[in-house]
Short mmCIF file of C-alpha atoms and ligand atoms in Angstrom, two decimals:
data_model
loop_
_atom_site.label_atom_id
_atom_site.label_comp_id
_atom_site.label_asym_id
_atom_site.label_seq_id
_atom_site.Cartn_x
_atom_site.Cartn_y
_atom_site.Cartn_z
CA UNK A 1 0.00 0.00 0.00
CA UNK A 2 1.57 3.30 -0.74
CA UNK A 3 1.86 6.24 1.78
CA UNK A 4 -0.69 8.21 0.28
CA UNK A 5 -3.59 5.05 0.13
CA UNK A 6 -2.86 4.52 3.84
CA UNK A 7 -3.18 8.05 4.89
CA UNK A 8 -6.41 8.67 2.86
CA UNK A 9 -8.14 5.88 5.39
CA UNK A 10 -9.03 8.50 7.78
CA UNK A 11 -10.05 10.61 5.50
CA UNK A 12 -12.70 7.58 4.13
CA UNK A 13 -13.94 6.87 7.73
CA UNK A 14 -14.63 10.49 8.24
CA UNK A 15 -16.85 10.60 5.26
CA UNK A 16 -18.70 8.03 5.98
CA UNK A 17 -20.01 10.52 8.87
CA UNK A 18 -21.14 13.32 7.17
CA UNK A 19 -23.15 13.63 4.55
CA UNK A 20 -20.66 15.06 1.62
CA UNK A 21 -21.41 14.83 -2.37
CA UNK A 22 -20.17 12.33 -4.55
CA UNK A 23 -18.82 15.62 -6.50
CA UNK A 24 -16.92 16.26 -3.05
CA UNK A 25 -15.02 13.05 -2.28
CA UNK A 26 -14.58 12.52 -6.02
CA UNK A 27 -12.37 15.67 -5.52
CA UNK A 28 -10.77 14.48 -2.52
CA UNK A 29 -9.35 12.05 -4.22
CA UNK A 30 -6.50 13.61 -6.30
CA UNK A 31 -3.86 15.99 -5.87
CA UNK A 32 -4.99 19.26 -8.05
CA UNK A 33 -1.65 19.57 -9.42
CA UNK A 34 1.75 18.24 -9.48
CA UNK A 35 4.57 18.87 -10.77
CA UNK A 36 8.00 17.26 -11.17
CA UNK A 37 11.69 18.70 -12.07
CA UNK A 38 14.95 18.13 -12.67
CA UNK A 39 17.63 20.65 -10.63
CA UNK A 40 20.84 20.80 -12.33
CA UNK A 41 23.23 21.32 -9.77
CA UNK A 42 26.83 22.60 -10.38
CA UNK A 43 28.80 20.76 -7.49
CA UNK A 44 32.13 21.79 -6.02
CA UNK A 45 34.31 19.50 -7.91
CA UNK A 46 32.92 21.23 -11.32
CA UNK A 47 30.82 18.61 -12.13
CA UNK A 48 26.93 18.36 -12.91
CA UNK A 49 24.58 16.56 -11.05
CA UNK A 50 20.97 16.20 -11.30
CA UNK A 51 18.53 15.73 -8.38
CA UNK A 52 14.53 14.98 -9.02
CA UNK A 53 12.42 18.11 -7.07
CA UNK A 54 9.15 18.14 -6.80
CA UNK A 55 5.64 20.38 -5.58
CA UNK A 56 2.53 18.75 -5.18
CA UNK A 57 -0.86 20.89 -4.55
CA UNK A 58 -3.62 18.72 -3.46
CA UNK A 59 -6.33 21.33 -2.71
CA UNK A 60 -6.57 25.15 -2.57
CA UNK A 61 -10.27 25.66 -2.09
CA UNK A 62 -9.28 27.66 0.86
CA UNK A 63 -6.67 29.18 -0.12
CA UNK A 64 -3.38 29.39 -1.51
CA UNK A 65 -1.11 26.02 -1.26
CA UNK A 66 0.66 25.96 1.77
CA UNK A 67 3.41 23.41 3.07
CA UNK A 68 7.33 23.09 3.54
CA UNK A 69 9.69 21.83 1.46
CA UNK A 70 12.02 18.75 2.22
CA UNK A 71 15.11 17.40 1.27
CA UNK A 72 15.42 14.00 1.75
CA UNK A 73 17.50 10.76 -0.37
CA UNK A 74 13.64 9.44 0.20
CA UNK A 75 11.91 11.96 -1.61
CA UNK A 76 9.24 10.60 -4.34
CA UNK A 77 6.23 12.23 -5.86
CA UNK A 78 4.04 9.32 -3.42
CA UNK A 79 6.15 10.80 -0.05
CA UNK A 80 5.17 14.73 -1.22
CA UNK A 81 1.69 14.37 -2.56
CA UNK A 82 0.58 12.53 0.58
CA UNK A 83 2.14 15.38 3.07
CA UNK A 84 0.43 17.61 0.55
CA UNK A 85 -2.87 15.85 1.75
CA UNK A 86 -1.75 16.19 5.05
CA UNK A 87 -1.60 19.81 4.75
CA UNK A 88 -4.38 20.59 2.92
CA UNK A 89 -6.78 19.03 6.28
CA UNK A 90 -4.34 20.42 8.88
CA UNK A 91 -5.04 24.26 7.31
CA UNK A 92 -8.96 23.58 7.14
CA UNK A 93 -8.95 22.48 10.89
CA UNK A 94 -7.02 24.99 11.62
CA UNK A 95 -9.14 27.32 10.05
CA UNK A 96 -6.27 28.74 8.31
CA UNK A 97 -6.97 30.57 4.76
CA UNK A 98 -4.57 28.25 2.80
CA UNK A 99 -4.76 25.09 0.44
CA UNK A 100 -2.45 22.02 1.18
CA UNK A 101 0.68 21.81 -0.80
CA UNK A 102 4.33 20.00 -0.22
CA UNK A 103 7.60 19.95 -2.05
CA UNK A 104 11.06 17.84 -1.69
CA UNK A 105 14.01 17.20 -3.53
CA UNK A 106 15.67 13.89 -3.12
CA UNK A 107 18.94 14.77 -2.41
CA UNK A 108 21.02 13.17 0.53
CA UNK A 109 21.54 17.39 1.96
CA UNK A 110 24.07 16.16 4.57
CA UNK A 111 26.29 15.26 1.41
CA UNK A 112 26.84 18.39 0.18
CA UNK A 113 28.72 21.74 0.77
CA UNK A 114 26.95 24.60 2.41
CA UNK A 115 27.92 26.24 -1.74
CA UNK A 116 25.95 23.16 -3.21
CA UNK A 117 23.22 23.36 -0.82
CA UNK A 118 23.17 26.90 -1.61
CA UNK A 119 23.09 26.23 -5.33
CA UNK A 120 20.15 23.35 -4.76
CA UNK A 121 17.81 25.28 -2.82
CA UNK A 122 18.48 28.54 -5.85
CA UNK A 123 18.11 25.92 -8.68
CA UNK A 124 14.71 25.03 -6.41
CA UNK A 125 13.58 28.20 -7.08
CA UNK A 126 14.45 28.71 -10.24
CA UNK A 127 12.63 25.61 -11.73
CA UNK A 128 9.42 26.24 -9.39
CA UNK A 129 9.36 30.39 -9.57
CA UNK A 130 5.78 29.80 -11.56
CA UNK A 131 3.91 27.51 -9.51
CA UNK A 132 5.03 29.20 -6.55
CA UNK A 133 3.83 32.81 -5.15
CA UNK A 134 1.92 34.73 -2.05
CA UNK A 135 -1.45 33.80 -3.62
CA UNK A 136 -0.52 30.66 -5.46
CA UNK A 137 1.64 28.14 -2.97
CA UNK A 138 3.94 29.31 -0.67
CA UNK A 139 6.36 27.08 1.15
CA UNK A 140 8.11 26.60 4.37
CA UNK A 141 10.79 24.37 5.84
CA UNK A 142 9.90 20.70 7.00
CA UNK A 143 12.82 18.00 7.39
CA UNK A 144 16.29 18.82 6.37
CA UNK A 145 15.45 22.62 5.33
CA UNK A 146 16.01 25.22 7.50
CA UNK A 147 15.72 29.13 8.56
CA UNK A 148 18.90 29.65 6.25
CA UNK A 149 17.59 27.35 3.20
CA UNK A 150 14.24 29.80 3.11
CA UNK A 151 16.44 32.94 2.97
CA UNK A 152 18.39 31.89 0.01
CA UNK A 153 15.00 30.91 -1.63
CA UNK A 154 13.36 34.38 -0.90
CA UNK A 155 16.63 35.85 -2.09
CA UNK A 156 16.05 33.93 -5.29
CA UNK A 157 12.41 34.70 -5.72
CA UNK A 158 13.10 38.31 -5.65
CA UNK A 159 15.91 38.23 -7.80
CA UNK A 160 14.00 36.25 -10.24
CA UNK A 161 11.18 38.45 -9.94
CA UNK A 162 12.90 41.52 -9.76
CA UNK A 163 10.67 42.24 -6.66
CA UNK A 164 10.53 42.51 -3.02
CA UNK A 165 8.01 39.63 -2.17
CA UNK A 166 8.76 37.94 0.91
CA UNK A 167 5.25 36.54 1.78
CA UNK A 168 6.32 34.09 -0.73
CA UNK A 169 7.67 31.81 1.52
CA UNK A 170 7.94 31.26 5.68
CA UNK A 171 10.33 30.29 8.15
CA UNK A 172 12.89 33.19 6.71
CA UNK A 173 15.41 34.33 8.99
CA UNK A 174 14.09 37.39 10.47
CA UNK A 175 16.02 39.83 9.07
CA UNK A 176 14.60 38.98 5.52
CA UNK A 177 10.87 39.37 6.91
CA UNK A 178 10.36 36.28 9.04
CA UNK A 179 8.03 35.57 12.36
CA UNK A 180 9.00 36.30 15.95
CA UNK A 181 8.67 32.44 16.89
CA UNK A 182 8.51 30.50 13.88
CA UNK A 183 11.66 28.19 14.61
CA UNK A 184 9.76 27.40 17.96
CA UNK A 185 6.56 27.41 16.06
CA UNK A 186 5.91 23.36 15.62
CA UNK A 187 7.28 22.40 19.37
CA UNK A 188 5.33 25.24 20.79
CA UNK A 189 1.94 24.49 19.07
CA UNK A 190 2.89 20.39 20.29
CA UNK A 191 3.41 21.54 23.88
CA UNK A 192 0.26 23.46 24.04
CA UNK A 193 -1.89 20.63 22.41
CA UNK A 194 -0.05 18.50 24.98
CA UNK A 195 -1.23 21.15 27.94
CA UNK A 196 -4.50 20.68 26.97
CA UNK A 197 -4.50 17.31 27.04
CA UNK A 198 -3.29 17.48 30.43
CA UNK A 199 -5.94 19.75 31.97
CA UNK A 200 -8.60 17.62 30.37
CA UNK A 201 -7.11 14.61 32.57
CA UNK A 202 -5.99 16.01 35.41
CA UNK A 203 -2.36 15.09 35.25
CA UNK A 204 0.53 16.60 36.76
CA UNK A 205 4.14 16.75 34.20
CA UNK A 206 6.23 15.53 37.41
CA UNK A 207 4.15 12.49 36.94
CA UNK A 208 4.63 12.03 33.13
CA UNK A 209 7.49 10.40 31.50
CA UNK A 210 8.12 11.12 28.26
CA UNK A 211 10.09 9.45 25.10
CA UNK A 212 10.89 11.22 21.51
CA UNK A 213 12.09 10.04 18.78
CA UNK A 214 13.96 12.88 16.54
CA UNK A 215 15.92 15.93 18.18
CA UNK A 216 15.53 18.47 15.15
CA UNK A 217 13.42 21.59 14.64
CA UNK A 218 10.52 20.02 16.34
CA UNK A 219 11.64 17.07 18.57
CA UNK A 220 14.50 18.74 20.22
CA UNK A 221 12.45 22.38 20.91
CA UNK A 222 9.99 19.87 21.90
CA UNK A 223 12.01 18.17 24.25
CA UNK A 224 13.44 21.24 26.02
CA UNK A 225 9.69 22.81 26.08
CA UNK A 226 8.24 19.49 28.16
CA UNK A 227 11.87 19.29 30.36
CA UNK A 228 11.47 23.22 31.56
CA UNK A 229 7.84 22.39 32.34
CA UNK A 230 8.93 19.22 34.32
CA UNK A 231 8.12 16.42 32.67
CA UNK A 232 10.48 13.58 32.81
CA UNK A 233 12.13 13.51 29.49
CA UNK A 234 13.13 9.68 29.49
CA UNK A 235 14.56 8.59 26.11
CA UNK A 236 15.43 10.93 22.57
CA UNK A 237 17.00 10.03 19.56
CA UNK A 238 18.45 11.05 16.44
CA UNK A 239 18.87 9.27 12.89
CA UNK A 240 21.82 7.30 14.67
CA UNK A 241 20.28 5.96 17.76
CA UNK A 242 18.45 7.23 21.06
CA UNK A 243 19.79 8.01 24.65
CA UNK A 244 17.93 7.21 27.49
CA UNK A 245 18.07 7.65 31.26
CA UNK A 246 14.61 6.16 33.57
CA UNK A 247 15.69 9.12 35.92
CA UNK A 248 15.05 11.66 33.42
CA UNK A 249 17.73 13.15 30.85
CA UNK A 250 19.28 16.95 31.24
CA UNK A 251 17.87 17.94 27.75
CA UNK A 252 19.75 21.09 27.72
CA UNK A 253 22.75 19.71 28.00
CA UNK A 254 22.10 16.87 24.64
CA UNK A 255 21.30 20.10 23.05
CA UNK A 256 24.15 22.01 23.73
CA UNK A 257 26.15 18.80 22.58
CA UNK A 258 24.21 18.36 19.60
CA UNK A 259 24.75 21.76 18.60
CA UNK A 260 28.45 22.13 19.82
CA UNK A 261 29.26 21.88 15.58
CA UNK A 262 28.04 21.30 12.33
CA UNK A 263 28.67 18.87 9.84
CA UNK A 264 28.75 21.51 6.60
CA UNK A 265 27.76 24.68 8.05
CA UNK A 266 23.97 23.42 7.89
CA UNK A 267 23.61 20.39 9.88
CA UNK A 268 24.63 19.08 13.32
CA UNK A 269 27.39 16.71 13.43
CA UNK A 270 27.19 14.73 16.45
CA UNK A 271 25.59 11.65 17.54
CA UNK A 272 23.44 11.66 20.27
CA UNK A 273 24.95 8.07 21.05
CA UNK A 274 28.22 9.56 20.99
CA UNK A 275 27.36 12.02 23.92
CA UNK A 276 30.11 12.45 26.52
CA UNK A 277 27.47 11.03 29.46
CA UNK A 278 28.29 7.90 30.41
CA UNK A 279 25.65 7.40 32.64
CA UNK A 280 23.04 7.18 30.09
CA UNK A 281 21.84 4.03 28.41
CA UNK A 282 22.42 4.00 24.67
CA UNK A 283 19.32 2.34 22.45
CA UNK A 284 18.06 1.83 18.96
CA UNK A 285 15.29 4.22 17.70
CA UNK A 286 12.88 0.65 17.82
CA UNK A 287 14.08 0.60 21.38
CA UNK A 288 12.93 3.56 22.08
CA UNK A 289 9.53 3.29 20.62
CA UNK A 290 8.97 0.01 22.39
CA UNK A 291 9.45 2.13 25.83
CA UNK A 292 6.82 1.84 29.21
CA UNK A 293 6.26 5.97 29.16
CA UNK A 294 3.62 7.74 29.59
CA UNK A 295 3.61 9.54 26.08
CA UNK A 296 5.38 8.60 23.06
CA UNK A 297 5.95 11.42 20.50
CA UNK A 298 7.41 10.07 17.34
CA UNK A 299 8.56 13.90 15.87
CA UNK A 300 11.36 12.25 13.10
CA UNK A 301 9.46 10.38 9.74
CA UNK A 302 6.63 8.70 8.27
CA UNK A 303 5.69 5.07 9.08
CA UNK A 304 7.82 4.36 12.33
CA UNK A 305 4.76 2.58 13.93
CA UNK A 306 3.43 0.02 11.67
CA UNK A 307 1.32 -3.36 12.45
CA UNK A 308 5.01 -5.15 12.70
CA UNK A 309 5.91 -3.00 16.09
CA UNK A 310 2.37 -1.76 17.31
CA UNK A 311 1.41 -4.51 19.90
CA UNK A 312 4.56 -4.18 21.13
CA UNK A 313 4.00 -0.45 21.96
CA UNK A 314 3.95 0.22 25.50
CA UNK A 315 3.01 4.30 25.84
CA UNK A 316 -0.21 5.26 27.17
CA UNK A 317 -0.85 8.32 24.48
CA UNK A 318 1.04 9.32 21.42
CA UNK A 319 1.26 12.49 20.09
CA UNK A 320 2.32 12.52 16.46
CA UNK A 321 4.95 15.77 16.23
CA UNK A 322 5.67 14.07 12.69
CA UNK A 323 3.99 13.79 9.62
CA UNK A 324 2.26 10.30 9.69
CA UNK A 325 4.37 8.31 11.71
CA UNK A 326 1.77 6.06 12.53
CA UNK A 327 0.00 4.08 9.95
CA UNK A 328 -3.68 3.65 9.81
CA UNK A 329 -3.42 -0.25 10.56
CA UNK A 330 -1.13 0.69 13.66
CA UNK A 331 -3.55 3.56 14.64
CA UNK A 332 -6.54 0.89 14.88
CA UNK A 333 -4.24 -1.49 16.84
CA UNK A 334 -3.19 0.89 19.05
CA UNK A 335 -7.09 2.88 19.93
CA UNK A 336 -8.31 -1.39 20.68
CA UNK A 337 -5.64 -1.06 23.19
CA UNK A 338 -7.25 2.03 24.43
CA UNK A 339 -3.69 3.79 23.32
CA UNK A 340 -4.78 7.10 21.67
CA UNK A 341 -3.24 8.46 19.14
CA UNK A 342 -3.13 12.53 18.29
CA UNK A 343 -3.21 13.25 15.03
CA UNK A 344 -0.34 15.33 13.30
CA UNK A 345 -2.73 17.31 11.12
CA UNK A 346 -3.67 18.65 15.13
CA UNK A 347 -0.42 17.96 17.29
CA UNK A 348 2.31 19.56 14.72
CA UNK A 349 -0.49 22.35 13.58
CA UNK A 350 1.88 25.53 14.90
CA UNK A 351 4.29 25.66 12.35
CA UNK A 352 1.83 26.24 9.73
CA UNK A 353 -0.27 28.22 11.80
CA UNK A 354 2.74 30.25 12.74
CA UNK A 355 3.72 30.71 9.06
CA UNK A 356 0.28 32.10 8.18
CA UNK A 357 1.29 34.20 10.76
CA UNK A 358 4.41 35.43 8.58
CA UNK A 359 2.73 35.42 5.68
CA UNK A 360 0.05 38.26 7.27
CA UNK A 361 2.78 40.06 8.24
CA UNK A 362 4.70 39.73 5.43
CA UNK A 363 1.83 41.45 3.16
CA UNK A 364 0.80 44.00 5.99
CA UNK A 365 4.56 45.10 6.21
CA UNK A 366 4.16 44.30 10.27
CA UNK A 367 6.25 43.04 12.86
CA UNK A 368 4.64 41.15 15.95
CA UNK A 369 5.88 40.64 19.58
CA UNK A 370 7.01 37.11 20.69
CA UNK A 371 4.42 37.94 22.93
CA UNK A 372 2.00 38.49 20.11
CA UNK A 373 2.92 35.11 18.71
CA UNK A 374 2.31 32.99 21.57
CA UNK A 375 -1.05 34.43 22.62
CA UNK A 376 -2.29 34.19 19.30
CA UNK A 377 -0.66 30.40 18.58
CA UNK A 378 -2.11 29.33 21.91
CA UNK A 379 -5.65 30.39 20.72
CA UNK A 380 -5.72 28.63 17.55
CA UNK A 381 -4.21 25.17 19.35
CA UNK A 382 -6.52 25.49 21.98
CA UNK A 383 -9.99 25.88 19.64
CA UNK A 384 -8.89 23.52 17.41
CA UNK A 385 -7.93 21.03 20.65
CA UNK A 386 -11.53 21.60 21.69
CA UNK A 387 -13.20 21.10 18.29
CA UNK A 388 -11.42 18.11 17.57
CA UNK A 389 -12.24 17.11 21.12
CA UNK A 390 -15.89 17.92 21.19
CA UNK A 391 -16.30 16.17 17.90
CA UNK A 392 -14.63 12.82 19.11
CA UNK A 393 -17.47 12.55 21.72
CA UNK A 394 -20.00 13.29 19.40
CA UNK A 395 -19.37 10.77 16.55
CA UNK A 396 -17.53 8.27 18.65
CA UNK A 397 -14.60 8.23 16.99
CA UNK A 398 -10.97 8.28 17.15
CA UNK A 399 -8.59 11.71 18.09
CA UNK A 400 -7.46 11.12 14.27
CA UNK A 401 -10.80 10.93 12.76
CA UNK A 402 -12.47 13.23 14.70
CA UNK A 403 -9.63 16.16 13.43
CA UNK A 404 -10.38 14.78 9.63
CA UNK A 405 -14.38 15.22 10.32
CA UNK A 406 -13.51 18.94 11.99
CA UNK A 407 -11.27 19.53 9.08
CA UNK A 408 -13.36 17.98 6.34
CA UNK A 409 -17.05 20.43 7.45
CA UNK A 410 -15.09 23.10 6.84
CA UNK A 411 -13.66 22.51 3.39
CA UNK A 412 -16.80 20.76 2.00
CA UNK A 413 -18.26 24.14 3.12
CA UNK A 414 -15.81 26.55 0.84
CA UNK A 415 -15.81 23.39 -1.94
CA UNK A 416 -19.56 23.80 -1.84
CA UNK A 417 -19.50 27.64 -2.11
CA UNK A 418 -17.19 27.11 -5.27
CA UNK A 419 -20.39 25.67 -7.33
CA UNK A 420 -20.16 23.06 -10.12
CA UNK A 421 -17.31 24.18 -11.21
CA UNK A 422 -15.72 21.01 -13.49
CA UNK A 423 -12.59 22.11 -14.68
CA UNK A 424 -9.83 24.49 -13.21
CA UNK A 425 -8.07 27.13 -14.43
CA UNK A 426 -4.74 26.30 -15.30
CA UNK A 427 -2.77 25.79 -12.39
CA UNK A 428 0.80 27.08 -13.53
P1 NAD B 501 14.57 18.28 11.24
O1 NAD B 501 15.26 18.04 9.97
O2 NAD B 501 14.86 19.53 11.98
O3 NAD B 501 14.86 17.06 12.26
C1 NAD B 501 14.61 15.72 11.93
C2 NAD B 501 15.11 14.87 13.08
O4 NAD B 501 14.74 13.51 12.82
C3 NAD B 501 16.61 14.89 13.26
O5 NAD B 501 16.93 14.85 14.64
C4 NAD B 501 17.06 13.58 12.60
O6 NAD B 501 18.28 13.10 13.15
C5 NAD B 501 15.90 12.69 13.00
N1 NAD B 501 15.77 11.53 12.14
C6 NAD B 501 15.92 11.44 10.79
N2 NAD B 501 15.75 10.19 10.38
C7 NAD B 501 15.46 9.45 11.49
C8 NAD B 501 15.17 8.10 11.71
N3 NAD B 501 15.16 7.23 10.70
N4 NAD B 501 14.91 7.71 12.98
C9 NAD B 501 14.95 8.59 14.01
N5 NAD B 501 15.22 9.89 13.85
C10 NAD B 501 15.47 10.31 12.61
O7 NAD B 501 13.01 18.11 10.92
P2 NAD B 501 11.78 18.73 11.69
O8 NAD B 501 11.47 20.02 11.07
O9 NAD B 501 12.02 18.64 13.15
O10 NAD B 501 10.63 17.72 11.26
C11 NAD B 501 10.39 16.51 11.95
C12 NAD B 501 8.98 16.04 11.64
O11 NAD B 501 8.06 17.07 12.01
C13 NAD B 501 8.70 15.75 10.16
O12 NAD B 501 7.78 14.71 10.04
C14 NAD B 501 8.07 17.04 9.68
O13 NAD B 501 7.26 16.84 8.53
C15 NAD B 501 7.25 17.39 10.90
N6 NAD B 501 6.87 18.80 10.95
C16 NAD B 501 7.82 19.79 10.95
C17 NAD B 501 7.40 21.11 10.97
C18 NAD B 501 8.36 22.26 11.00
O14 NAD B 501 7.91 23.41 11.08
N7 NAD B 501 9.66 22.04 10.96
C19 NAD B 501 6.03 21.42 11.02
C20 NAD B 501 5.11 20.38 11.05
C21 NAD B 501 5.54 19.07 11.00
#
C-alpha cells in the first residue's frame, strides 16, 4: 500500500459521517496539481549533477497552497503528494486561509557543501518560480530545510522576480521578513496541544514520563519545552540511535552537545549516542519506541509505527509531532488497546499556523511581539484542541478521525461555495 492510500483511510472513515457529495469526495481524491523537475546542480568538484524536485498541490479551495519543502534521499512524488494531503486538512482544521501543498528534492543534503546546498535550494527556485507565489503556494521548511535554506530561496524569488516579495515563503530568517517564533513554532503548538491534554485529565508533568524520537526543529524544541515544564524527558533520539536515562535526561545539555558543531555549516554533526554522558543508556530508535512511558511522540518520519511494532507499543498516548508516523493499521491497533493516538494534522499544527502568521505580516509590512505570537498560537491550538475534542465525543470516533471530520465540514463548506465548477483554471 503506498503512503498516500494509507493516509487517505481517515479521510474515508470520516466521510462516511457526514453527509458530503459524490462531486466532493470525487475531488478528494486527487492531488490538483503536481509537478515534477529536474535541478541541475553545479557541485564543487565542477561537475553536474541532477537531483529529481518536486511540488505537489492537493487542494486550494481555501486558499493558496501551503506546506514546507524537504530534502530527503527518500523523496518521491508518493512521499510529497501525501504530506500535501496532510496539509491541505491540517489548514482547514485549523481554520487557516490556505490550500495544502508540499515539495522535496531527493537529495542526501548532509552530502553536500553549504555552496551546493546553496546552489540546490536557488536551482529550487528557479525551476518552481511559476507555480510558486503569495497567492498561489507558498512554502516553508519541513525535514532537512532550514531558517537559512528559506532565505536563500526568498533571495532567489526576488531576484527572479525583480521584486521585493517575501510573503512568498515562511520560516525566513528574520532579518529577511520572518516571524517572531517561527523556529519554535511546531514544538510550541505540540506543547500546548499537549497542555490541553493534560488539563482535560488532570495530570501533573512531574508524573509524566516522556520518550521522543527525533531531536531536530521540532523534537528537540519539543524536548526542552516538556523538560522546563517538568516532565520527565526519558529517552530521545536522532537518525543514529536514542539516549535514554529512567531518571530523566538533562535535555539542555544533549542540546548544547548536539549543537556544539556542524557537519557543513547546515547540519549538526554529532551523535546523540556519541554524547560524553556515560551514565546514560544507549538504544536503537525501535528501542525507544517500544518504551513503558507515559507519552510517546514520534517527531522524526513517516511510518515508524506500523502493524510489525504496534502490539509491542507500551506508551499510554502518542502524540504525532511528525507527519504520519503512525500508519492507519497501527492507529486501529493501538485505539483497541485504548492507546490514543493525536493526530499530526492537530499535534504539529503551529508551524503552519505560525507561518500564516508570517505570511500576514509579510503582506501587511508588520512586525509582531514574541508575545504576540504565543497568545495568538495558543488560541488557535486550543480551539482547534476543543473542536477536535468535542467532535470525538459526538461521533464516537478516534482523536485522528475526529480532526479529519472537523477539518473535512469546513472545506466541504468553501468546496460547496465554489459551485459546479468542473474544470480548473490552469494551475501554472
Ligand atoms: P529536522 O530536519 O529539523 O529534524 C529531523 C530529526 O529527525 C533529526 O533529529 C534527525 O536526526 C531525526 N531523524 C531522521 N531520520 C530518522 C530516523 N530514521 N529515525 C529517528 N530519527 C530520525 O526536521 P523537523 O522540522 O524537526 O521535522 C520533523 C517532523 O516534524 C517531520 O515529520 C516534519 O514533517 C514534521 N513537521 C515539521 C514542521 C516544521 O515546522 N519544521 C512542522 C510540522 C511538522
Amino acid at each position: 500500500m503506498t503512503l498516500f492510500e494509507d493516509a487517505s483511510k481517515a479521510l474515508a472513515t470520516a466521510i462516511e459521517r457526514l453527509n458530503l457529495s459524490e462531486d466532493v469526495i470525487e475531488r478528494l481524491r486527487h492531488p490538483s496539481a503536481s509537478v515534477k523537475m529536474s535541478l541541475p546542480v553545479r557541485m564543487d568538484s565542477g561537475h553536474l549533477k541532477v537531483f529529481p524536485a518536486y511540488r505537489v498541490r492537493f487542494n486550494t479551495a481555501l486558499g493558496p497552497g501551503k506546506g514546507g519543502l524537504r530534502f530527503h534521499p527518500e523523496v518521491d512524488v508518493d512521499h510529497v503528494q501525501t504530506l500535501a494531503f496532510w496539509m491541505t486538512f491540517k489548514c482547514a482544521l485549523l481554520r487557516l486561509p490556505f490550500g495544502g501543498a508540499k515539495g522535496g528534492v531527493r537529495v542526501d543534503p548532509k552530502a553536500l557543501s553549504k555552496m551546493e546546498l546553496e546552489r540546490l535550494s536557488r536551482a529550487y527556485i528557479d525551476a518552481f518560480a511559476d507555480f510558486i507565489g503569495p497567492n498561489r503556494d507558498v512554502p516553508a521548511p519541513d525535514v532537512y530545510t532550514n531558517e537559512m535554506i528559506m532565505g536563500w530561496m526568498a533571495d532567489q524569488y526576488a531576484t527572479i522576480m525583480r521584486c521585493h516579495d517575501p510573503a512568498v515563503i515562511t520560516g525566513k530568517p528574520l532579518a529577511l521578513g520572518g516571524s517572531r517564533h517561527r523556529d519554535k513554532a511546531t514544538a510550541s503548538g505540540a506543547y500546548m496541544i499537549i497542555d490541553a491534554f493534560m488539563t482535560e485529565h488532570e495530570r501533573s508533568p512531574e508524573q509524566t514520563t516522556v520518550a521522543i524520537q527525533g531531536f531536530g526543529n521540532a523534537g528537540a524544541e519539543l524536548a526542552t519545552r516538556l523538560y522546563e515544564a517538568g516532565y520527565k524527558v526519558v529517552a530521545v533520539s536522532d537518525s543514529k540511535g536514542a539516549v535514554c536515562d529512567r531518571a530523566g535526561l538533562d535535555v539542555p545539555a544533549l542540546r548544547e552537545y548536539k549543537s556544539h558543531d556542524e557537519s557543513n555549516g547546515v547540519y549538526d554533526a554529532y551523535a546523540l549516542r556519541d554524547c560524553d554522558d556515560a551514565s546514560v543508556e544507549r538504544i536503537s530508535n525501535e528501542e525507544l519506541l517500544e518504551l513503558d512511558v507515559d507519552f510517546l511522540i514520534p517527531a522524526a518520519l513517516e511510518n515508524q509505527i506500523t502493524e510489525e511494532n504496534a502490539d509491542a507499543i507500551r506508551a499510554r498516548v502518542i502524540f504525532e509531532v511528525a507527519n504520519g508516523p503512525v500508519t492507519s493499521k497501527a492507529a486501529q491497533m493501538l485505539e483497541e488497546r485504548d492507546i490514543s493516538v493525536l493526530p499530526g494534522i492537530l499535534v504539529n499544527a503551529g508551524g503552519v499556523t505560525v507561518s500564516y502568521f508570517e505570511w500576514v505580516q509579510n503582506r501587511r509590512g508588520e512586525s509582531w511581539s514574541e508575545d504576540d505570537v504565543v497568545e495568538r498560537l495558543d488560541q488557535r491550538m486550543r480551539d482547534a484542541f476543543s473542536r477536535v475534542r468535542d467532535a470525538r465525543k459526538e461521533h464516537g470516533v478516534s482523536w485522528r478521525v475526529a480532526a479529519y471530520v472537523v477539518a473535512l465540514e469546513h472545506l466541504n463548506e468553501a468546496l460547496h461555495a465554489q459551485g459546479t465548477r468542473e474544470y480548473y483554471q490552469s494551475e501554472l
